[in-house]
CSV table of C-alpha atoms and ligand atoms in Angstrom, one decimal:
chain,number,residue,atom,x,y,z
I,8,UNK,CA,-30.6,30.5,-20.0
I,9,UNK,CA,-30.9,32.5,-23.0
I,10,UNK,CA,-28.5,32.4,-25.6
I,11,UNK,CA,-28.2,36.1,-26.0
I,12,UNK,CA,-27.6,36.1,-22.2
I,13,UNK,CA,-24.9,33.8,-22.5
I,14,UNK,CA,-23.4,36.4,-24.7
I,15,UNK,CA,-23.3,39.0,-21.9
I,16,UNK,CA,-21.0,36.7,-20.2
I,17,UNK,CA,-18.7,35.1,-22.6
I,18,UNK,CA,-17.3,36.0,-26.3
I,19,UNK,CA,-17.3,32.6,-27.4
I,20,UNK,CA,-20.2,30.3,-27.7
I,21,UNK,CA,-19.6,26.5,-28.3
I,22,UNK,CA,-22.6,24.4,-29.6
I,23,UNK,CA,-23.5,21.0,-31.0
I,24,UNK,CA,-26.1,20.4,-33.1
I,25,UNK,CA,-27.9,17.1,-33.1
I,26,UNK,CA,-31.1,15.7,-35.4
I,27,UNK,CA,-33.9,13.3,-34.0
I,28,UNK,CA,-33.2,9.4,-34.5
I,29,UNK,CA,-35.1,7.4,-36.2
I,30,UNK,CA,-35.3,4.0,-34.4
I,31,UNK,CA,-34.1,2.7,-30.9
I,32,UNK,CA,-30.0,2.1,-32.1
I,33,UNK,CA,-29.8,5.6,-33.2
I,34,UNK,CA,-31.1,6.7,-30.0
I,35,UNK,CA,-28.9,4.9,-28.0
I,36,UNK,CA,-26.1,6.4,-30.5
I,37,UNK,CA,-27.4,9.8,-29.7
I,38,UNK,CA,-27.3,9.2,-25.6
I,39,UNK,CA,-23.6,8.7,-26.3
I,40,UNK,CA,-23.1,11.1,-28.4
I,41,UNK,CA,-24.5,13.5,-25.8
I,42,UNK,CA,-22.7,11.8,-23.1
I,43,UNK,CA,-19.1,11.9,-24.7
I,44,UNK,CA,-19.4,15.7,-25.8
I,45,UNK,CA,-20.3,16.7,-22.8
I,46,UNK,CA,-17.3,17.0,-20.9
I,47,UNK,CA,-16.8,20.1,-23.6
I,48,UNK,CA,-19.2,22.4,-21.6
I,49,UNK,CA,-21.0,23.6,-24.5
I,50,UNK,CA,-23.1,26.5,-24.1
I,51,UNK,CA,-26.1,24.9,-25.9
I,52,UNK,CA,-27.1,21.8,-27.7
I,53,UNK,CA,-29.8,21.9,-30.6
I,54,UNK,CA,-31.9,19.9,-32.2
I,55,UNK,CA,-33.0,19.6,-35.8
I,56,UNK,CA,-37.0,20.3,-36.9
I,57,UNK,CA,-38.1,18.4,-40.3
I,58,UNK,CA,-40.0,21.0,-42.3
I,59,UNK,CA,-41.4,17.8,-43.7
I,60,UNK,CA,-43.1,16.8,-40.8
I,61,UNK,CA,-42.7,13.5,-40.0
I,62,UNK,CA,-39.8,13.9,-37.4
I,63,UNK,CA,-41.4,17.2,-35.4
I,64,UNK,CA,-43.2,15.0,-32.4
I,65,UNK,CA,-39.2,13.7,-31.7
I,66,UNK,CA,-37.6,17.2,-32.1
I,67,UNK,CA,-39.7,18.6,-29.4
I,68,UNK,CA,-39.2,15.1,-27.4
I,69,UNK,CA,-35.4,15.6,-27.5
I,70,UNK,CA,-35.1,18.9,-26.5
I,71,UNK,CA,-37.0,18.4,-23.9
I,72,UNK,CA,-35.1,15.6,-22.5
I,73,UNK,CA,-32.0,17.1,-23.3
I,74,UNK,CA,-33.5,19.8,-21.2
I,75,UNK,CA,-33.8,17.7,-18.3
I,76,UNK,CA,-30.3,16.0,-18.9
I,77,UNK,CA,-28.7,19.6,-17.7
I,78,UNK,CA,-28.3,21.0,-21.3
I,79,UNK,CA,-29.0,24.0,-22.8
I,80,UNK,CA,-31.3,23.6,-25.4
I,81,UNK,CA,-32.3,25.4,-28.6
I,82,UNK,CA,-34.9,23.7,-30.7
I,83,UNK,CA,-35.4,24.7,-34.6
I,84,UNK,CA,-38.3,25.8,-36.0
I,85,UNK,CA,-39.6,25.8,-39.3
I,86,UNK,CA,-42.5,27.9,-40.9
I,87,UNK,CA,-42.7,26.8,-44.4
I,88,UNK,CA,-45.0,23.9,-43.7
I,89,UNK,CA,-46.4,24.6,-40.4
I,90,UNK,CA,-49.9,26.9,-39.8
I,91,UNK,CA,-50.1,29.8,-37.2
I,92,UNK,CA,-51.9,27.7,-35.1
I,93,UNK,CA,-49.7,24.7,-35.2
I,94,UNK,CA,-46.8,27.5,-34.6
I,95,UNK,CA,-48.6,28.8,-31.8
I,96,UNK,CA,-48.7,25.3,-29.7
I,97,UNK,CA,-45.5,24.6,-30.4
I,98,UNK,CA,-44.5,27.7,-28.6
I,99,UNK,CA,-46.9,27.4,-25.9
I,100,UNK,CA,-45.5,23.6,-25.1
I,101,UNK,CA,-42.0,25.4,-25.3
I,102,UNK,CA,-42.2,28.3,-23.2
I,103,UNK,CA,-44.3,26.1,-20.7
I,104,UNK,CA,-41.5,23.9,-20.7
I,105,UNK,CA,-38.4,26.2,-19.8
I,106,UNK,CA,-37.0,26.2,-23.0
I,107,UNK,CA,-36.3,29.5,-24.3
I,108,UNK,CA,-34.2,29.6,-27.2
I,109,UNK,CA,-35.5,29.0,-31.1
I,110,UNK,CA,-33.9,29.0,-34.5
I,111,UNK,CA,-36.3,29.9,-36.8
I,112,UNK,CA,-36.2,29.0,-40.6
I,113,UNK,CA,-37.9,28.7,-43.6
I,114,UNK,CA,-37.2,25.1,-44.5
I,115,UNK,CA,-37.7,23.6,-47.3
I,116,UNK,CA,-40.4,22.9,-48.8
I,117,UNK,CA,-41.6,18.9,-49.0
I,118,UNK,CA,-43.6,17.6,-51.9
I,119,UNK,CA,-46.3,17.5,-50.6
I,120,UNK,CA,-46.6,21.0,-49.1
I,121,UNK,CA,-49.3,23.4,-49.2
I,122,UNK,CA,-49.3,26.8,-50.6
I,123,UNK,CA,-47.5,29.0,-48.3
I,124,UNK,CA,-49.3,31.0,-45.7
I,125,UNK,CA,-48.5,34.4,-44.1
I,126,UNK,CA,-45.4,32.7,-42.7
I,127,UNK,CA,-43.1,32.0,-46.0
I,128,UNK,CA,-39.8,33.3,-44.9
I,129,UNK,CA,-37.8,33.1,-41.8
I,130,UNK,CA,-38.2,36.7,-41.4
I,131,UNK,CA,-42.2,36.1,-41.4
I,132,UNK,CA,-41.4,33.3,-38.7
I,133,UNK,CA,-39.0,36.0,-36.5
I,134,UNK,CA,-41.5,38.5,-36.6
I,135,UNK,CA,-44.5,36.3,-35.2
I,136,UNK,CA,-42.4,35.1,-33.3
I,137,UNK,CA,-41.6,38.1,-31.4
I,138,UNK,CA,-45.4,39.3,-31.8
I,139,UNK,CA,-46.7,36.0,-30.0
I,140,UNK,CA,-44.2,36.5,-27.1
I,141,UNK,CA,-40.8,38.3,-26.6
I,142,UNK,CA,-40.2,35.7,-24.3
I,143,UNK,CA,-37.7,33.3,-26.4
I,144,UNK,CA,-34.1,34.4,-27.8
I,145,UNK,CA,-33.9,33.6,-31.5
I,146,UNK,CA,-31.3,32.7,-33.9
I,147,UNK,CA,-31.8,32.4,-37.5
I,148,UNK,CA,-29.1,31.1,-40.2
I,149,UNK,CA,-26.2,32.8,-42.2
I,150,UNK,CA,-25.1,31.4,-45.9
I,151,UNK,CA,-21.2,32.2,-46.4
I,152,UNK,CA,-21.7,31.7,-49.9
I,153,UNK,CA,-25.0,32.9,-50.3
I,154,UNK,CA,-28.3,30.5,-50.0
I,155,UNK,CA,-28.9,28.3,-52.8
I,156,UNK,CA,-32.0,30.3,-54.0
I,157,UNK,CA,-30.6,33.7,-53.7
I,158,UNK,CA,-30.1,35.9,-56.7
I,159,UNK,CA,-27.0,37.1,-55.1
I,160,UNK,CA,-25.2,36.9,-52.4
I,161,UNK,CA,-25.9,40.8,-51.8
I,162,UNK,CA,-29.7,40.1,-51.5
I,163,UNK,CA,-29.2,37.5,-49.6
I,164,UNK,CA,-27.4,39.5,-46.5
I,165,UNK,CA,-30.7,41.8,-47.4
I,166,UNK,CA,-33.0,39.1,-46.0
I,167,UNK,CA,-30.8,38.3,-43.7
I,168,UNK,CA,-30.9,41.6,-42.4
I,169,UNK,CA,-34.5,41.9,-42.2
I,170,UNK,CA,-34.3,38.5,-40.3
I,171,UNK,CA,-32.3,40.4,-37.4
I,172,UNK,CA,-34.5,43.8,-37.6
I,173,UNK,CA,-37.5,41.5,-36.8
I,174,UNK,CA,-35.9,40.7,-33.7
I,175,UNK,CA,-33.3,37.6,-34.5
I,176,UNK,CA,-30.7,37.9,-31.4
I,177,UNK,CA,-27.7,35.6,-33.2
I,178,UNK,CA,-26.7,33.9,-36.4
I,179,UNK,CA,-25.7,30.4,-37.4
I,180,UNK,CA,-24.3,29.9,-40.6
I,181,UNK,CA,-24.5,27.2,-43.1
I,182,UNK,CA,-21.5,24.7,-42.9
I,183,UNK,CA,-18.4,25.8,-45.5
I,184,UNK,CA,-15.3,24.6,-45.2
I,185,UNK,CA,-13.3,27.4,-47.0
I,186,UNK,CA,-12.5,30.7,-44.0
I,187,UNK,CA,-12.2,32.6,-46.5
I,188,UNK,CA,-16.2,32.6,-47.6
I,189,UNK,CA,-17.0,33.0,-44.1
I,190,UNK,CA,-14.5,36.2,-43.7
I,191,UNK,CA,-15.6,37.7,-46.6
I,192,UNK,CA,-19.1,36.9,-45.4
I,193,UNK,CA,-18.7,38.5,-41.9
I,194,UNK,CA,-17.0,41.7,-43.4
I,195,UNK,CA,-20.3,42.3,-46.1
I,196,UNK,CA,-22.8,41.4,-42.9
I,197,UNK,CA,-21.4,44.3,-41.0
I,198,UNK,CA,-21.3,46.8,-43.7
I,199,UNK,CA,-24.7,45.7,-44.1
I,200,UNK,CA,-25.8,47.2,-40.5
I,201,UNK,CA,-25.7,43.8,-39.4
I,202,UNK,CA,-24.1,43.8,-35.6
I,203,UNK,CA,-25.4,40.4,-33.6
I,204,UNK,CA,-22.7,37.4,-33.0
I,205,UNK,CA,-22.2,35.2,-35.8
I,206,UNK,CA,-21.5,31.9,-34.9
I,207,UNK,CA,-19.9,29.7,-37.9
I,208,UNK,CA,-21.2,26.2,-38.8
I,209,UNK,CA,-18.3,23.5,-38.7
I,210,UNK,CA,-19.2,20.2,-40.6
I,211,UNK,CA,-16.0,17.4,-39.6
I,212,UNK,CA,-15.3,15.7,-43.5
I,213,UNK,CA,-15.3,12.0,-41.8
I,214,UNK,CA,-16.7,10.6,-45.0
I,215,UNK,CA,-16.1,12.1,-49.0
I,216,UNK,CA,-19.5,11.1,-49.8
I,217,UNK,CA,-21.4,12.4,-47.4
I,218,UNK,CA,-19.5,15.3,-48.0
I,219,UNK,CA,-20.4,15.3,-51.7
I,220,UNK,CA,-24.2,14.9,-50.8
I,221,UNK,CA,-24.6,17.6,-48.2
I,222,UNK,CA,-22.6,20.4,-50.2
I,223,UNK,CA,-24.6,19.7,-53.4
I,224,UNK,CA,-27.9,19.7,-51.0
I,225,UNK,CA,-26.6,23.6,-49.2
I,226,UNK,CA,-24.7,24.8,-52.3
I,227,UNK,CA,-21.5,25.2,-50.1
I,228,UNK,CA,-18.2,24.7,-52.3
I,229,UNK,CA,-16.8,21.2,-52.2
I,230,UNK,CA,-13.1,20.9,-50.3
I,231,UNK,CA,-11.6,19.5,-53.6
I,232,UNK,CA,-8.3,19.3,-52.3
I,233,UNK,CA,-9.1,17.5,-48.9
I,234,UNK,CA,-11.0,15.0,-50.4
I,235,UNK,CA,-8.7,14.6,-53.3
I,236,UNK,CA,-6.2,13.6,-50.2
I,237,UNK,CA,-8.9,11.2,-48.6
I,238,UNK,CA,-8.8,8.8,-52.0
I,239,UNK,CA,-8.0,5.2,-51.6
I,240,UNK,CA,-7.0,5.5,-47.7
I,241,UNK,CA,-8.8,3.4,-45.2
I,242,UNK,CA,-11.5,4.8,-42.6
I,243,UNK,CA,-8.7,5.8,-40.0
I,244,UNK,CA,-6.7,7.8,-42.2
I,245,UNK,CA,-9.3,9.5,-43.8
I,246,UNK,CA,-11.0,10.1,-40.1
I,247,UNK,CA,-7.4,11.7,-39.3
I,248,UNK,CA,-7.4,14.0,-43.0
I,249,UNK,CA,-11.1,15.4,-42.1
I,250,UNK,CA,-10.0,15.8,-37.9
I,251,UNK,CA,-6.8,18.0,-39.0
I,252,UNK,CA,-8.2,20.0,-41.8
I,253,UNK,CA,-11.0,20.8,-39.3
I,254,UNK,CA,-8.6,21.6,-36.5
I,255,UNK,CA,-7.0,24.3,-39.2
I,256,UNK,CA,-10.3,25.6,-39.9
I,257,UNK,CA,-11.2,26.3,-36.2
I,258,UNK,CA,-8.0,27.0,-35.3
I,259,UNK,CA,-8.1,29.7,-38.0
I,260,UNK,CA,-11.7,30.9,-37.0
I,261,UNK,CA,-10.6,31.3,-33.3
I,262,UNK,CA,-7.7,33.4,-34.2
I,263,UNK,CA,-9.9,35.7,-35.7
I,264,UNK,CA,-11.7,36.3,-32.8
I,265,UNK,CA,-15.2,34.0,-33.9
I,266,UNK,CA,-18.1,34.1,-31.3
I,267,UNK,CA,-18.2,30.7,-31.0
I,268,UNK,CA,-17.9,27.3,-33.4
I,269,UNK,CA,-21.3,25.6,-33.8
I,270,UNK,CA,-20.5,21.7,-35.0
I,271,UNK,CA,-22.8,20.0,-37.0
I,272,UNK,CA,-21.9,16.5,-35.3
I,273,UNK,CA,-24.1,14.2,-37.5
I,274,UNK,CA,-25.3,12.3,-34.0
I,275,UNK,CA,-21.7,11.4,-34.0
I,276,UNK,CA,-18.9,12.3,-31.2
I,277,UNK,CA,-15.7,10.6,-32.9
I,278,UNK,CA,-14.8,13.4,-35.0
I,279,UNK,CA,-16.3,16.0,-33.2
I,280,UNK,CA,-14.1,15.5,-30.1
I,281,UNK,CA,-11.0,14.7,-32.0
I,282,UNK,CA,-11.4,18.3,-33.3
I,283,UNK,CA,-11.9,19.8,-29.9
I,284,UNK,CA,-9.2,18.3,-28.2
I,285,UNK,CA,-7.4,19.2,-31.3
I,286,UNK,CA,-8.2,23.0,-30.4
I,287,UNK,CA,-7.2,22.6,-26.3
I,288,UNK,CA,-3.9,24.8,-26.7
I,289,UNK,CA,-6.4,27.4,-27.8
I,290,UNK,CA,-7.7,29.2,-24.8
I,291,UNK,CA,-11.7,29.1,-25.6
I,292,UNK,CA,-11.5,25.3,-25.8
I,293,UNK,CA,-8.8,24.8,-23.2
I,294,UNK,CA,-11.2,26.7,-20.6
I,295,UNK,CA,-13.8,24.0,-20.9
I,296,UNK,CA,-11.8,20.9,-20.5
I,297,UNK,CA,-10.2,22.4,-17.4
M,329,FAD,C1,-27.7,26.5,-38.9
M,329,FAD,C2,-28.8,25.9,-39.8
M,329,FAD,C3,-29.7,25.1,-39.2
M,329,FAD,C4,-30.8,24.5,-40.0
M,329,FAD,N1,-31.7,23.7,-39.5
M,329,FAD,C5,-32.7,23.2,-40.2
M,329,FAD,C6,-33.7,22.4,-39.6
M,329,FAD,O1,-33.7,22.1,-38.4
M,329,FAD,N2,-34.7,21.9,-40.4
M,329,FAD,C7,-34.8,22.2,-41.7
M,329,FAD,O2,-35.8,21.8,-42.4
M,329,FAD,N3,-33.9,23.0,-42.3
M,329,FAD,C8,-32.8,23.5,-41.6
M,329,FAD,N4,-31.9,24.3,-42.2
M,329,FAD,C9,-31.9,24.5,-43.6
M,329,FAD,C10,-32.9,25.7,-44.0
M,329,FAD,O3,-34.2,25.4,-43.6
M,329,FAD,C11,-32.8,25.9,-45.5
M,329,FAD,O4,-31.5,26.4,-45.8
M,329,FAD,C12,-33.9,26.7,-46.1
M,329,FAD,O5,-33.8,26.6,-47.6
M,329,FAD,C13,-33.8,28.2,-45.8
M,329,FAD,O6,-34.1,28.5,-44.6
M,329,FAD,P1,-33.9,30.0,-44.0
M,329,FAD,O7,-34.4,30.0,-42.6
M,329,FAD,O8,-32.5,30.4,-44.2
M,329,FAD,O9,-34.9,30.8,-45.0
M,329,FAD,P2,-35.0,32.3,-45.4
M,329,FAD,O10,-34.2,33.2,-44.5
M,329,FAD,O11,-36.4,32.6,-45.5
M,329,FAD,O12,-34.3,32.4,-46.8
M,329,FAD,C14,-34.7,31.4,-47.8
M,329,FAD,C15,-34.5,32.0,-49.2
M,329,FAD,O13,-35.4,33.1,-49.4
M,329,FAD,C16,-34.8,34.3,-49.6
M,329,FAD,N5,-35.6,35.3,-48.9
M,329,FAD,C17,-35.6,35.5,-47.5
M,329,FAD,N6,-36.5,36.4,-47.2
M,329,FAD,C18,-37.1,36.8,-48.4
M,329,FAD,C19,-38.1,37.7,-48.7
M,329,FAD,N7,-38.7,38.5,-47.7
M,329,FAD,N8,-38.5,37.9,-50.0
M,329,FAD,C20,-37.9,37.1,-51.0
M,329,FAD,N9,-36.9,36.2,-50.7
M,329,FAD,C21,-36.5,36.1,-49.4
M,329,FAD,C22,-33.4,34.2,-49.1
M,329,FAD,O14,-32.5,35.0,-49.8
M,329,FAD,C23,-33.1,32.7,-49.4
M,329,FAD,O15,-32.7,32.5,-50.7
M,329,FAD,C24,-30.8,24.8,-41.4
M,329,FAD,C25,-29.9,25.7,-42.0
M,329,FAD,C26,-28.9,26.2,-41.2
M,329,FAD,C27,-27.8,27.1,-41.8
């Protein structure tokens, strides 16, 4: 089903997002993975699309048999080192397919990219995407605190704005672990003329250092103070610090009437779940687990 069909039935959307594996173990990680969230009824599942290239033949692999394994499926899509053509089949394959929800992007650029085309922001990507076929329902992403590039976070919400008048249906937003970015984020997006669901992006803090690397590689502030309280404790307490500063986050976000949580599991269902049944006393999350 379409995502922004789903949204004419419920006001809260639960999703997990999941990248490609590499190699056979990490596949089998990500069957389980799949097979432990599951019994969260998300909405949809989606899988990641390396601008770079190398990882693009697995993206559409998964979502398809993620497809076939009763999910939902949205698969990402990136323009910024990708041709019309190549843009073209991929949308072909997926419409053929049954899948009909996209989140288009940018991406970044890898070294070895050529010089841009016609298609060098998501906005570009949303519009050809709705001129090749108004079949699909699109998403694209939200920054909270502004993407990494931006000269502000005003111009920003600008772009992103022209993202939704090409015909974007819904918006993701880059992981943050501060609600108050996010609030203030929401409240500009509106006064902007903005007026699609936006879903925010939860990232569970299982390990500091991965932590570190992923908010230096997004620009999203680092969580100073949960980390500071993650120092010399072994895995299982610092699993416990990340799972119940998470559960305040969402619990926070749900309060506040969010249209959904989107968790950025990693390929990882620990954490994830802990958070969720974490959340059960609150009525969005306590529907799904019956
Ligand atoms: C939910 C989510 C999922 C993601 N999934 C993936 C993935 O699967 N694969 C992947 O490679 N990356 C992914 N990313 C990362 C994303 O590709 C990067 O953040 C990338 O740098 C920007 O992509 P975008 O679609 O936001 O680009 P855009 O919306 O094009 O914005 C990129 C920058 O350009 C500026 N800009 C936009 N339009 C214009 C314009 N017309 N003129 C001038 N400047 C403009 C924006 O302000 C911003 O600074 C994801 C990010 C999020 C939040």
């Amino acid at each position: 089903m379409k995502i922004v069909d789903i949204f004419k039935k419920k006001d809260f959307l639960l999703s997990f997002e999941f990248f490609p594996p590499k190699n056979s173990e990490s596949e089998h990680v990500l069957h389980e993975t799949v097979g432990a969230l599951k019994r969260f009824a998300p909405d949809f599942v989606s899988i990641t699309y390396g601008a770079g290239g190398s990882t693009r033949d697995k993206t559409l692999q998964w979502t398809l048999d993620l497809m076939e394994d009763g999910l939902e499926v949205m698969m990402h899509l990136t323009c910024i080192a990708s041709s019309q053509d190549e843009i073209t089949r991929i949308v072909h394959t997926l419409k053929s397919s049954g899948i009909e929800n996209i989140l288009a992007l940018r991406g970044d650029a890898p070294p070895d990219c050529p010089p841009p085309g016609p298609l060098c922001h998501a906005s570009d990507l949303v519009a050809y995407l709705r001129e090749l076929d108004g079949f699909f329902s699109i998403g694209v992403a939200g920054y909270p605190e502004g993407h990494p590039e931006a000269a502000s976070l005003e111009e920003d919400i600008t772009f992103l704005k022209k993202k939704v008048d090409a015909g974007a249906e819904f918006i993701l937003t880059q992981l943050f672990f501060d609600n108050r970015y996010f609030f203030d984020f929401e409240e500009r997006v509106r006064a902007a003329g903005i007026n699609v669901p936006i879903i925010p992006g939860i990232m569970p803090i299982i390990n500091p250092g991965q932590v570190k690397k992923f908010t230096q590689m997004c620009g999203a502030t680092v969580p100073v103070g949960v980390l500071s309280r993650m120092e010399g404790k072994n895995p299982g307490e610092t699993l416990r610090i990340g799972v119940d500063y998470a559960i305040g986050q969402c619990g926070e976000l749900i309060k506040a009437g969010v249209s959904g949580l989107h968790f950025y599991t990693l390929n990882r269902n620990q954490a994830t779940g802990l958070i969720l049944d974490g959340l059960k006393d609150f009525s969005p999350i306590r529907k799904r687990t019956g």
